[in-house]
Coordinates of C-alpha atoms in Angstrom, one line a residue:
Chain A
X1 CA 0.0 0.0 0.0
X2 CA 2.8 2.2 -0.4
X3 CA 1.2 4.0 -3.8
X4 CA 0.7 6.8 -2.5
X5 CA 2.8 8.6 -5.3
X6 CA -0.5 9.8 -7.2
X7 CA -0.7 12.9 -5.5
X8 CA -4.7 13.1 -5.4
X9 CA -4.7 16.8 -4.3
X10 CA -4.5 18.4 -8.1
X11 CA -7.8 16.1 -8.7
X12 CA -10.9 18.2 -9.0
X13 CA -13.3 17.8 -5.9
X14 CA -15.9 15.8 -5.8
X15 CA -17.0 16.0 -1.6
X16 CA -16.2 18.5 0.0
X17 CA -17.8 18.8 3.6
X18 CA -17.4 22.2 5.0
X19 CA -17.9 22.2 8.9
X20 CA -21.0 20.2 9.2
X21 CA -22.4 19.9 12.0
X22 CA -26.0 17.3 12.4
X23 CA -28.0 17.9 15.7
X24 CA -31.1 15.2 16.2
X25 CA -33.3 16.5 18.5
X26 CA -34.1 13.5 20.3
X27 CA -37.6 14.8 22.6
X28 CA -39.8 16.0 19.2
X29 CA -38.6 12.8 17.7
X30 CA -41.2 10.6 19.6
X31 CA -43.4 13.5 19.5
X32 CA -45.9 12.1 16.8
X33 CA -49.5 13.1 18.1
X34 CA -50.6 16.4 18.9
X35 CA -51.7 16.1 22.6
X36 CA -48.1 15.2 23.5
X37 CA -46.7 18.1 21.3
X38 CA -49.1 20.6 23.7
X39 CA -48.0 18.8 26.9
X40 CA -44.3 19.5 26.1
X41 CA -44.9 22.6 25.1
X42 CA -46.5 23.7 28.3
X43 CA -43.7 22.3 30.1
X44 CA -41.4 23.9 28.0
X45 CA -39.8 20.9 27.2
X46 CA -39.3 20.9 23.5
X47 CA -36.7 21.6 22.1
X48 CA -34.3 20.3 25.2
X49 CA -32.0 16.9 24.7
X50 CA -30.0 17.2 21.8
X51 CA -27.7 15.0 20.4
X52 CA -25.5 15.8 18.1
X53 CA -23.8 13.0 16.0
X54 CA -21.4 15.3 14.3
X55 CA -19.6 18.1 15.4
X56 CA -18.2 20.8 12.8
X57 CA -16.7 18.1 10.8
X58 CA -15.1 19.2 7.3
X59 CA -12.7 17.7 4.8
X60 CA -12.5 17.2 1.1
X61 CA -12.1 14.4 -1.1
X62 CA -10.6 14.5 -4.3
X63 CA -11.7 12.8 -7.7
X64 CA -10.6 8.7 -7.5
X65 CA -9.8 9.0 -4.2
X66 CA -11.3 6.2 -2.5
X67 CA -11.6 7.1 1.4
X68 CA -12.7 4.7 4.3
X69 CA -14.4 6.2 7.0
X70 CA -14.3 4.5 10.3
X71 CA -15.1 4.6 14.2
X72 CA -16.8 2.7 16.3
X73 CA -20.9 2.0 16.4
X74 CA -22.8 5.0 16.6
X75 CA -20.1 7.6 16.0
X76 CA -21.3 9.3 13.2
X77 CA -20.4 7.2 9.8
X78 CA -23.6 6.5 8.6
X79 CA -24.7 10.0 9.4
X80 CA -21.9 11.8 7.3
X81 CA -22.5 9.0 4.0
X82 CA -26.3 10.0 4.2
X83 CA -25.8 13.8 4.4
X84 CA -23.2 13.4 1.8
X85 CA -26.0 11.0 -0.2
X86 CA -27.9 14.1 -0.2
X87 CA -30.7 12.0 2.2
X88 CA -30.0 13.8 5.4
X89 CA -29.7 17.7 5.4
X90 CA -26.8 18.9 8.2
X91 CA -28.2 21.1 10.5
X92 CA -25.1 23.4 10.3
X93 CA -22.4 23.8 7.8
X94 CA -22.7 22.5 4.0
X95 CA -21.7 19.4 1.8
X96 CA -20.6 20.1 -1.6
X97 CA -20.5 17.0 -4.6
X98 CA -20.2 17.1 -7.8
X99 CA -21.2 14.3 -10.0
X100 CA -23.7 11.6 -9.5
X101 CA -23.9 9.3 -6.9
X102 CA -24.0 5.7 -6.6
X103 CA -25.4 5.1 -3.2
X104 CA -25.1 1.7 -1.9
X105 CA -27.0 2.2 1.4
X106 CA -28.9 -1.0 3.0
X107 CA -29.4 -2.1 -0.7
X108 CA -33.3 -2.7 -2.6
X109 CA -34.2 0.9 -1.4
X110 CA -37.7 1.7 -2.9
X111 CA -38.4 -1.8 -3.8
X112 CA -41.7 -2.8 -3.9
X113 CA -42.2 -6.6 -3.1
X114 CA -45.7 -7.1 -5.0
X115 CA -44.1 -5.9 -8.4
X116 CA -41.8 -8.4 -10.4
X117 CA -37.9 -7.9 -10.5
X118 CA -38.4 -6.5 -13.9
X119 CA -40.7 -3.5 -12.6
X120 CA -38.9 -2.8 -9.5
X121 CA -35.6 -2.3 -11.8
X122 CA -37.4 0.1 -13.8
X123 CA -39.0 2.0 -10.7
X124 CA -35.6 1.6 -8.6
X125 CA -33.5 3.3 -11.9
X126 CA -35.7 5.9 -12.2
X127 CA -35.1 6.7 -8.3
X128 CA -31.7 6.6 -9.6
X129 CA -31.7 9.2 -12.0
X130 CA -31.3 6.9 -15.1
X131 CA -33.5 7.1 -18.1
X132 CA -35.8 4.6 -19.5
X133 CA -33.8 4.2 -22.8
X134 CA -30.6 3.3 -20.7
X135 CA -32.3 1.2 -18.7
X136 CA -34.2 -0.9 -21.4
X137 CA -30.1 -0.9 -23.2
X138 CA -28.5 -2.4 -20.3
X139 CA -31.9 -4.2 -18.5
X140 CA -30.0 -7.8 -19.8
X141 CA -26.7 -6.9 -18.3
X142 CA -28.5 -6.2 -15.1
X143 CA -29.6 -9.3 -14.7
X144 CA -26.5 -10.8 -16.2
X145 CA -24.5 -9.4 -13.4
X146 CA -27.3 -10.1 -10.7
X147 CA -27.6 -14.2 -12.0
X148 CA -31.2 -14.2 -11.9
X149 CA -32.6 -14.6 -15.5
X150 CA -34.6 -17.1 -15.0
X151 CA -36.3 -15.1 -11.9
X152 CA -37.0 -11.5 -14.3
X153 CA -41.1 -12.0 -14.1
X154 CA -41.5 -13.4 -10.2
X155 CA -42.7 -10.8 -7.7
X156 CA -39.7 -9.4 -5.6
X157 CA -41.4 -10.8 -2.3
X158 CA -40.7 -14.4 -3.2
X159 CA -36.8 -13.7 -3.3
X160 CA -34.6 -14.5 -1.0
X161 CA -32.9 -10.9 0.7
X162 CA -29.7 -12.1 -0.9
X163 CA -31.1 -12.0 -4.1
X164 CA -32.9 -8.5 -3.9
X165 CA -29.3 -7.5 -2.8
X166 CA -27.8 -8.8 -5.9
X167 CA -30.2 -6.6 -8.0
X168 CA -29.9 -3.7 -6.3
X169 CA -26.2 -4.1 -6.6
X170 CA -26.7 -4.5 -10.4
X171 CA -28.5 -1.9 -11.1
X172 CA -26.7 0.6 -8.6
X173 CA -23.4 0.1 -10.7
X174 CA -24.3 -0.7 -14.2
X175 CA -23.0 2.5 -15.0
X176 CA -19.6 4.2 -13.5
X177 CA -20.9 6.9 -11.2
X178 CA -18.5 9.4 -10.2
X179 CA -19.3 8.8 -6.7
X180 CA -19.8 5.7 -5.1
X181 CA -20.7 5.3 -1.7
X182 CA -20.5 2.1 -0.4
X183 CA -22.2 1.4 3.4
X184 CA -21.9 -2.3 5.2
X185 CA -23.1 -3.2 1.7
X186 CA -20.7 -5.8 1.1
X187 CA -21.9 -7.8 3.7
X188 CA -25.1 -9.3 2.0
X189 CA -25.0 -12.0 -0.3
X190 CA -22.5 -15.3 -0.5
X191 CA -18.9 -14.8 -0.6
X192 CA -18.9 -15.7 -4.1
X193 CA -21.1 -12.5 -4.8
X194 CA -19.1 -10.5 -2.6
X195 CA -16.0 -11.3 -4.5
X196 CA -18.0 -10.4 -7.5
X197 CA -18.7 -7.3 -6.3
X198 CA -15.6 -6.5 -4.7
X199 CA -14.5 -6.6 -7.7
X200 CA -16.8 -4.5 -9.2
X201 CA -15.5 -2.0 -7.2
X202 CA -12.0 -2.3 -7.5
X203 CA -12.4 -2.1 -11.5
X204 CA -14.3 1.2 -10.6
X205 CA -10.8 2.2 -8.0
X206 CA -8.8 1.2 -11.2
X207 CA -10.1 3.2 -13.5
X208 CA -9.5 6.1 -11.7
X209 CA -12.6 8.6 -11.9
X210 CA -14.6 7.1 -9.5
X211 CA -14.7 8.4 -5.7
X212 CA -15.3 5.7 -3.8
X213 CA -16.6 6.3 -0.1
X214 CA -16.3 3.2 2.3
X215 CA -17.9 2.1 5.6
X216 CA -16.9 -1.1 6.8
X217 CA -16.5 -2.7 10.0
X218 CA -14.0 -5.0 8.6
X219 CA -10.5 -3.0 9.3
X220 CA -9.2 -5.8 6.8
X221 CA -11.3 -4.8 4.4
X222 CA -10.7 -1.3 4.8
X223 CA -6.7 -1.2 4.4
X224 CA -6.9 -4.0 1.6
X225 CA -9.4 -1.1 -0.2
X226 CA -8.9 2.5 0.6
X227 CA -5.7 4.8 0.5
X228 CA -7.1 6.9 2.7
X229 CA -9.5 6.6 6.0
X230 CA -11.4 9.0 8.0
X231 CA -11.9 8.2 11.6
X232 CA -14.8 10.0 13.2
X233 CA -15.3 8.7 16.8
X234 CA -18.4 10.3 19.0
X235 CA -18.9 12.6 16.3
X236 CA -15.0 14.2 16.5
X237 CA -13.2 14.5 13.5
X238 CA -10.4 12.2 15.2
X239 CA -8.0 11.7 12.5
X240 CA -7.7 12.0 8.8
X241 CA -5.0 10.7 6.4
X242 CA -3.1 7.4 5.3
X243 CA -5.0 4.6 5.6
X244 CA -2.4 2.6 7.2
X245 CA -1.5 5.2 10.1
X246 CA -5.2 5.8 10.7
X247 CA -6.1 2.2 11.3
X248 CA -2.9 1.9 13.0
X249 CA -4.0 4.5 15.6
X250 CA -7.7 3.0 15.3
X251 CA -6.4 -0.5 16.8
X252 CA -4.1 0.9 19.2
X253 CA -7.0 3.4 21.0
X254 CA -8.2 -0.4 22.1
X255 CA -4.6 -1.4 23.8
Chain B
X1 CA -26.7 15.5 -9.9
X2 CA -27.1 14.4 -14.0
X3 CA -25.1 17.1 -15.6
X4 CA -21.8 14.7 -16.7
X5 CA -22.7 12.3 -19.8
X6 CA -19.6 12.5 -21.1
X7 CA -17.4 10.6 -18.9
X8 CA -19.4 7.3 -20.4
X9 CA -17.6 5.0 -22.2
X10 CA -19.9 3.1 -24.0
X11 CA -21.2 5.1 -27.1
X12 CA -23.5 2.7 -28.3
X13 CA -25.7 3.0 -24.8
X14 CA -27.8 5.8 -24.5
X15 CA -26.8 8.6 -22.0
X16 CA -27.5 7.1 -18.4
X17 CA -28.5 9.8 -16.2
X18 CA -31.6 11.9 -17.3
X19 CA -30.5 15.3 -18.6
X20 CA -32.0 17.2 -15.6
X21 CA -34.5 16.9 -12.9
X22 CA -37.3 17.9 -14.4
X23 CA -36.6 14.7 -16.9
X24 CA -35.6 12.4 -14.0
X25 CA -38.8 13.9 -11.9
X26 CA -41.4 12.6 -15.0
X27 CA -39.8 9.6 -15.3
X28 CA -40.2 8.6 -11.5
X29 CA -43.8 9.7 -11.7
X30 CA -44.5 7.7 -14.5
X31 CA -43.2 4.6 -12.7
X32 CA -44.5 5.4 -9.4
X33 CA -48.1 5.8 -11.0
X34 CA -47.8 2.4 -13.1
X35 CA -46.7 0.5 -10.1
X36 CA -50.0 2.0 -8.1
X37 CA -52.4 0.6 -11.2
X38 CA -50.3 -2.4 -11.1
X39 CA -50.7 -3.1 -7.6
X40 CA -54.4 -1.8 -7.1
X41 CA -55.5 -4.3 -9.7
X42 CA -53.6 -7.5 -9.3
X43 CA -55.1 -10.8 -8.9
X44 CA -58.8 -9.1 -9.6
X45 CA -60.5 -11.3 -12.0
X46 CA -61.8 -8.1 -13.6
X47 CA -58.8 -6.0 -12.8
X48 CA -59.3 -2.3 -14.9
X49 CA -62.8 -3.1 -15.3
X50 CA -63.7 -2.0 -11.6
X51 CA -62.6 1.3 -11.9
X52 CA -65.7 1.5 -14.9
X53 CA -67.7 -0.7 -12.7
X54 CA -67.4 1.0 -9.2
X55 CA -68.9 4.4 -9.6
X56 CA -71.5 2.8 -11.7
X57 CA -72.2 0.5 -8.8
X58 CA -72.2 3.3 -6.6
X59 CA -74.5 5.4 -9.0
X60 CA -77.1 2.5 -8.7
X61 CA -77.1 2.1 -4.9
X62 CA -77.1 5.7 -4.5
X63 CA -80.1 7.0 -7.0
X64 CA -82.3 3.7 -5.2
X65 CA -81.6 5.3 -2.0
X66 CA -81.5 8.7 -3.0
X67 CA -84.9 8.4 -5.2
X68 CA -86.9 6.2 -3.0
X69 CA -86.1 6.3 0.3
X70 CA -85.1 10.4 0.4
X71 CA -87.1 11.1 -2.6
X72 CA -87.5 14.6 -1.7
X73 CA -84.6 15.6 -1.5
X74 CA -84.0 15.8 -5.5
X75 CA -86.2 18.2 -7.0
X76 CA -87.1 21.1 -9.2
X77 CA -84.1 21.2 -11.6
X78 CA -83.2 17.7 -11.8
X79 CA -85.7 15.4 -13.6
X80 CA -85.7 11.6 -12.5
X81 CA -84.0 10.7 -15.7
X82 CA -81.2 13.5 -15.3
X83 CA -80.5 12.1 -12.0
X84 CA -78.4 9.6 -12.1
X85 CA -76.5 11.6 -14.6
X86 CA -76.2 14.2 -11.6
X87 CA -75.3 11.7 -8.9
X88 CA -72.0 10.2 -11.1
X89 CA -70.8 13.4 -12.0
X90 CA -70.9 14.8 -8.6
X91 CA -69.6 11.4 -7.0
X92 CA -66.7 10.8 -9.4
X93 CA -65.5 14.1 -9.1
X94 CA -65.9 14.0 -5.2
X95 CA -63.8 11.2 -5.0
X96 CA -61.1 12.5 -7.1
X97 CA -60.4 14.9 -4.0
X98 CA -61.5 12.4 -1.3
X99 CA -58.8 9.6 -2.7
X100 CA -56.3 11.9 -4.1
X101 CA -55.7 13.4 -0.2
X102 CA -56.7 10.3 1.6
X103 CA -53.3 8.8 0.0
X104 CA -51.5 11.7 -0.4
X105 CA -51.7 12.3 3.0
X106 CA -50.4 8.8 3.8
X107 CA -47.6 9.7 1.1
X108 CA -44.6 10.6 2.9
X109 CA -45.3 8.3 5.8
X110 CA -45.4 5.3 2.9
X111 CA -42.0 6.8 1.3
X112 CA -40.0 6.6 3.9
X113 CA -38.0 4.1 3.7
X114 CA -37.4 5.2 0.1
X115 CA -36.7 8.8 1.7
X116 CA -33.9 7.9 4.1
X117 CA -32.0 5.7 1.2
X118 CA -32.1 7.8 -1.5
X119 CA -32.1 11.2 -2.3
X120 CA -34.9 12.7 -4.4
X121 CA -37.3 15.4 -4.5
X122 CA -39.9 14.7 -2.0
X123 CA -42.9 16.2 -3.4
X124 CA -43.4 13.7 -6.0
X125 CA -45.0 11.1 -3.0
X126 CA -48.0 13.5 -2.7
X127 CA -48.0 14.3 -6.8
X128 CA -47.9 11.3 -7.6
X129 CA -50.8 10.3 -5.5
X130 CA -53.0 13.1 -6.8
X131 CA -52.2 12.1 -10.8
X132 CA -52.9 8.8 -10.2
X133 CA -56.2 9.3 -8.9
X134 CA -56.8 11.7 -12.4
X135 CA -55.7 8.0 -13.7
X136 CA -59.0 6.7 -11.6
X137 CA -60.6 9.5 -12.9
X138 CA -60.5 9.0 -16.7
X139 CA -61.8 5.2 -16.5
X140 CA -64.9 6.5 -14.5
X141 CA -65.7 9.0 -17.2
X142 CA -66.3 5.8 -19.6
X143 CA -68.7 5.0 -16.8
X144 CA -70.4 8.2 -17.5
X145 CA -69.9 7.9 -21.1
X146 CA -72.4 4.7 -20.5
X147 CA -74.6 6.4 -18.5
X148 CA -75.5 9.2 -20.8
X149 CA -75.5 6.5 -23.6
X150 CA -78.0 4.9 -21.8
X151 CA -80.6 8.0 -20.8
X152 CA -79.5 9.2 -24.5
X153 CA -78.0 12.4 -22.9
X154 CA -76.0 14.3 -26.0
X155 CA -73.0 15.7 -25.0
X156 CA -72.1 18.9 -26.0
X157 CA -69.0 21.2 -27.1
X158 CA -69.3 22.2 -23.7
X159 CA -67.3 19.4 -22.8
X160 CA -63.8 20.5 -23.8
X161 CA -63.9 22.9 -21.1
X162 CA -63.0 19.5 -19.0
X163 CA -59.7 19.6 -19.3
X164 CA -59.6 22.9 -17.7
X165 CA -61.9 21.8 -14.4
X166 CA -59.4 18.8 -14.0
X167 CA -56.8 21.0 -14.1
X168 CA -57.3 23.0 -11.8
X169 CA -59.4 20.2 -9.8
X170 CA -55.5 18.5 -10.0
X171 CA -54.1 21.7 -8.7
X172 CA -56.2 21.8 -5.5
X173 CA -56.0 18.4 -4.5
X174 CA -51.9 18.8 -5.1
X175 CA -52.1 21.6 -2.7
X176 CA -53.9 20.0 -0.3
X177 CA -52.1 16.8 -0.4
X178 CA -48.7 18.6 -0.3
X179 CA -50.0 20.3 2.9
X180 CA -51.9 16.9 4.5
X181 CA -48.6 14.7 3.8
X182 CA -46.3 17.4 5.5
X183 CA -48.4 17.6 8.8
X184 CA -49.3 14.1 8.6
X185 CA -45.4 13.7 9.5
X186 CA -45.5 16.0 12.5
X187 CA -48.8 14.6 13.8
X188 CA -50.4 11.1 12.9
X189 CA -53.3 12.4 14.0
X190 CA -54.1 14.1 10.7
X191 CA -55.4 10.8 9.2
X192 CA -57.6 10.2 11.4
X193 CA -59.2 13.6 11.6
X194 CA -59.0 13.9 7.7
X195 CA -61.4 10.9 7.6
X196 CA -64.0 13.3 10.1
X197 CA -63.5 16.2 7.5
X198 CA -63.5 14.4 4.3
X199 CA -67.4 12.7 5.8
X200 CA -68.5 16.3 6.6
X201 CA -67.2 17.5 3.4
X202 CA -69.2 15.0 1.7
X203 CA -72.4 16.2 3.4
X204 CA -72.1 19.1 3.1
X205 CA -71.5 19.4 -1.1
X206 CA -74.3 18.7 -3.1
X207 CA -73.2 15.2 -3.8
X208 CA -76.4 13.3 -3.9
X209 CA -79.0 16.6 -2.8
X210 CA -79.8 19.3 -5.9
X211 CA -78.6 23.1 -5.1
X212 CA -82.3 23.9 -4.9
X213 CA -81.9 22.9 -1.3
X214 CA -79.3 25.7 -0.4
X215 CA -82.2 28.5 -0.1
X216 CA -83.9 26.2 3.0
X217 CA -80.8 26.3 4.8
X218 CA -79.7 28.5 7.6
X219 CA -77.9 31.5 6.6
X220 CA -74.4 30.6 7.8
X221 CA -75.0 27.2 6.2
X222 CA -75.7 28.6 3.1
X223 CA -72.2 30.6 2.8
X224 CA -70.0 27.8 4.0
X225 CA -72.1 25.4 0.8
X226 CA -70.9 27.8 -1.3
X227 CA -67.7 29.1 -0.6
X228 CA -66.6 25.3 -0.1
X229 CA -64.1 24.1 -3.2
X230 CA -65.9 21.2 -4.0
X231 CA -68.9 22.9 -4.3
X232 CA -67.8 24.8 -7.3
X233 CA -65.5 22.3 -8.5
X234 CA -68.5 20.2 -8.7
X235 CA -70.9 23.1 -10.2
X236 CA -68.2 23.0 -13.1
X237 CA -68.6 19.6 -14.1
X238 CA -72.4 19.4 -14.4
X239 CA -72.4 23.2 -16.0
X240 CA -70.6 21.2 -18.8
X241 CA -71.7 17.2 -18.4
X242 CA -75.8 18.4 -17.8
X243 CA -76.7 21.4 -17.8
X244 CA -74.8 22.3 -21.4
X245 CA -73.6 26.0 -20.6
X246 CA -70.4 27.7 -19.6
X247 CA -69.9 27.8 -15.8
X248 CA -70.5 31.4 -14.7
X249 CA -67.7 33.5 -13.8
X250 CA -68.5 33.5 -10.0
X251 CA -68.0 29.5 -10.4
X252 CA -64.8 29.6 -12.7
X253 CA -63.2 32.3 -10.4
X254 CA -63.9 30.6 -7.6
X255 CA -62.2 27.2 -8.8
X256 CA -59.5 29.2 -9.6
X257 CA -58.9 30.5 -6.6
X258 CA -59.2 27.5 -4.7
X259 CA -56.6 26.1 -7.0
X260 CA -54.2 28.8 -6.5
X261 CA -55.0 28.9 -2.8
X262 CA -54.3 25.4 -2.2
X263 CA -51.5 25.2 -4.0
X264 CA -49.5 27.8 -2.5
X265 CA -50.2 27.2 0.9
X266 CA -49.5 23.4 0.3
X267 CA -46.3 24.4 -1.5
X268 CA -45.5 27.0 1.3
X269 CA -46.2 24.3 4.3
X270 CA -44.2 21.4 2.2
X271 CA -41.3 23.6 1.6
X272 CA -41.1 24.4 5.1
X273 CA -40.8 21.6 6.3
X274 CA -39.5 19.0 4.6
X275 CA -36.3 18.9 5.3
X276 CA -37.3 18.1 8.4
X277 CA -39.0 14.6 7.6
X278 CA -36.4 12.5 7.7
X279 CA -36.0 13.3 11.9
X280 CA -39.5 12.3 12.0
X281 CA -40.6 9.3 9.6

């Protein structure tokens, strides 16, 4: 891993996350009826316990960089990929990207289990941004890629969740975004799969345009993937830089 | 979010992103509305045929009830033979609004899991809704189509003045969905109380009783019949399904009013607050 001789900084941007800052409000998050909503607000109670899962948090990520971020549970990851998805809005600060985005979060988003594998790729690319004509050109390399041709007219509820995985997968990378953020996703499927699509990825690495974003729990994974990791722990910005010295530090806050 | 095409490599595929939102907008519409139909009718032996068959159905229950039971309640300007004429146009028309917002308001709530996974504009849940009802809509006007076939009621050129009621009939009910699906976020208990209003609404527009009515009602009565939407929404479809004339321009104004009305306050509320949905769904 010692490659580092691309020097990613003259790359274009593609993220850049300017001091953001996410506050959940955690008392007028139960709040769903309106009697409670009056109670609390009698008691002046509303807007008190905040939590805030990321705290003035900025850096920038350059075009085919491909970044892990890491930290333990609950520190923030998932947070920063969604706001950077464009899913969660920061409550301070601002998150620039430009290009599109691949998001693999908890794959078969906006999948509708009544309609048939063929509709729900339609309906889920659409949700992506792609058009119909690109969709109907590369419909047989989607299912190519996700092994399931002889499944294309069942209704998605008879599949197994490792199969709707391997479609949203498909139809997620069946074009090179300039962004791709990838969340746990990795996880799903049978290690054959996985390889299939770790290598998916890595062709998208080599190529050298895409921006790849990583959450993993798997340190292994993470140095055998990224050059660079971001550790975020309790919503810090605790460290930022080479992947190795960054996991090297990660591992050793446990000694 | 769509503005590279260049960087793909494969010239014989067509460019994969849509070219702009408004392009990537219609295209999710489209989908979301054909998976709706799809779902609503499968595994029904007669599948699109209810959505003929169901306000005829309703037609006939209603003019039995309506004729025999409350006979008084239709007369003067409605002849027994216009009736049932009367009671589909209003009742088709009614439900356009009552459906549209019943699911609309549900919309968001229904998305979510879409919404914390993906990013795209929200107010196509409640749109979406509300044109797929207008979907509803056109398969009941063959139902009508039967109807006057059958009392050999002519239509007249009156009748392209329905695109323009549906119009703005759309741009209400997107106004109010927009507004019902934000607060339904905030407070659950919108859908319940929207099933109290939508049963007083329905009472209180001349659905099933004739406008002649109006002038026996208590004075206050009378102004809330008539400056309620639905009211004139509904004088503008039998102006041009039964009566044969140009709705007046107290009526038209009116529906445009409401349309504009609606739809900015439900833009104004949705705007508001939507980024705030995702804390809450």
């Amino acid at each position: 891993m010692t490659e580092s001789a691309i020097d990613y900084s003259k790359q274009p941007l593609a993220v850049e996350v300017k001091d953001v800052t996410m506050i959940f409000n955690m008392a007028s998050e139960s709040l769903t009826n309106l009697k409670e909503y009056f109670i609390k607000l009698a008691k002046h109670e509303l807007f008190f316990e905040e939590f805030r899962a990321l705290k003035h948090i900025s850096f920038d990520v350059h075009r085919g960089e491909v970044v892990g971020l890491v930290g333990t549970n609950g520190s923030g990851k998932s947070t920063m990929l969604k706001i950077i998805a464009g899913v969660l809005e920061p409550s301070e600060g601002e998150v620039k990207v430009h290009g599109n985005i691949a998001p693999l979060i908890e794959l078969g988003a906006g999948f509708d289990p009544e309609l048939t594998a063929r509709e729900n790729i339609y309906l889920n690319g659409a949700l992506l941004g792609y058009t119909k004509e690109f969709i109907d050109a590369s419909f047989d390399e989607i299912i190519e890629f996700a092994e399931l041709k002889d499944f294309v007219d069942m209704p998605l509820k008879n599949f197994s969740s490792g199969m709707v995985a391997r479609i949203a997968f498909a139809i997620a990378t069946i074009t090179e975004p300039d962004i791709l953020i990838v969340d746990e996703t990795l996880s799903v499927g049978d290690v054959f799969f996985q390889q299939k699509c770790e290598r998916r990825i890595q062709h998208f690495i080599e190529s050298g345009d895409v921006t790849v974003l990583f959450v993993s729990h798997s340190m292994e994974q993470v140095e055998r993937i990224c050059q660079r990791a971001v550790w975020i722990e309790k919503g810090d910005l605790r460290m930022d830089g080479p992947v190795d010295e960054v996991c090297k530090a990660y591992h050793d806050q446990f000694k | 979010m769509a503005d590279n095409l260049e960087s793909q490599k494969a010239v014989a595929k067509p460019a994969s992103h849509a070219k702009n939102d408004y392009e990537k907008d219609k295209f999710i519409l489209r989908q979301l509305v054909t998976k709706d139909f799809k779902i609503k009718y499968r595994r029904s032996v007669l599948g699109v045929a209810w959505s003929v068959l169901n306000p005829l159905l309703m037609m006939v229950v209603m003019s039995i009830v309506f004729s025999t039971i409350f006979g008084q309640s239709r007369n003067g300007s409605i002849t027994p033979e216009m009736y049932p004429l009367y009671l589909i146009v209003g009742n088709i028309t009614f439900s356009v609004m009552s459906e549209s917002t019943n699911q609309a308001l549900m919309s968001i709530i229904w998305a979510s899991s879409l919404l914390k996974k993906v990013k795209v504009h929200r107010w196509v849940f409640p749109v979406q809704k509300v044109l797929f009802s207008l979907v509803n809509f056109s398969f009941s006007l063959v139902a009508v189509a039967l109807v006057m076939l059958f009392f050999r009621v002519v239509p007249t050129w009156h009748l392209i003045l329905l695109p323009v009621c549906l119009l703005l009939l759309m741009c209400f009910c997107m106004g109010l969905g927009m507004m019902l699906s934000a607060l339904a976020v905030f407070f659950r208990d919108v859908m319940h109380l929207w099933t109290v209003v939508i049963t007083a609404w329905m009472y209180l527009t001349p659905i099933f009783w004739t406008t002649d009515y109006i002038s026996q009602m208590a004075h206050w009565i009378q102004v809330l019949v008539v400056v309620n939407p639905m009211y004139n929404y509904l004088q503008f479809m039998r102006d041009i399904f039964l009566f044969n004339t140009v709705p007046s321009a107290l009526t038209f104004g009116l529906c445009v009013a409401w349309a504009i009305l609606a739809l900015a306050i439900g833009y104004t509320v949705f705007h508001k607050t939507e980024h705030k949905f995702i804390l809450y769904i």
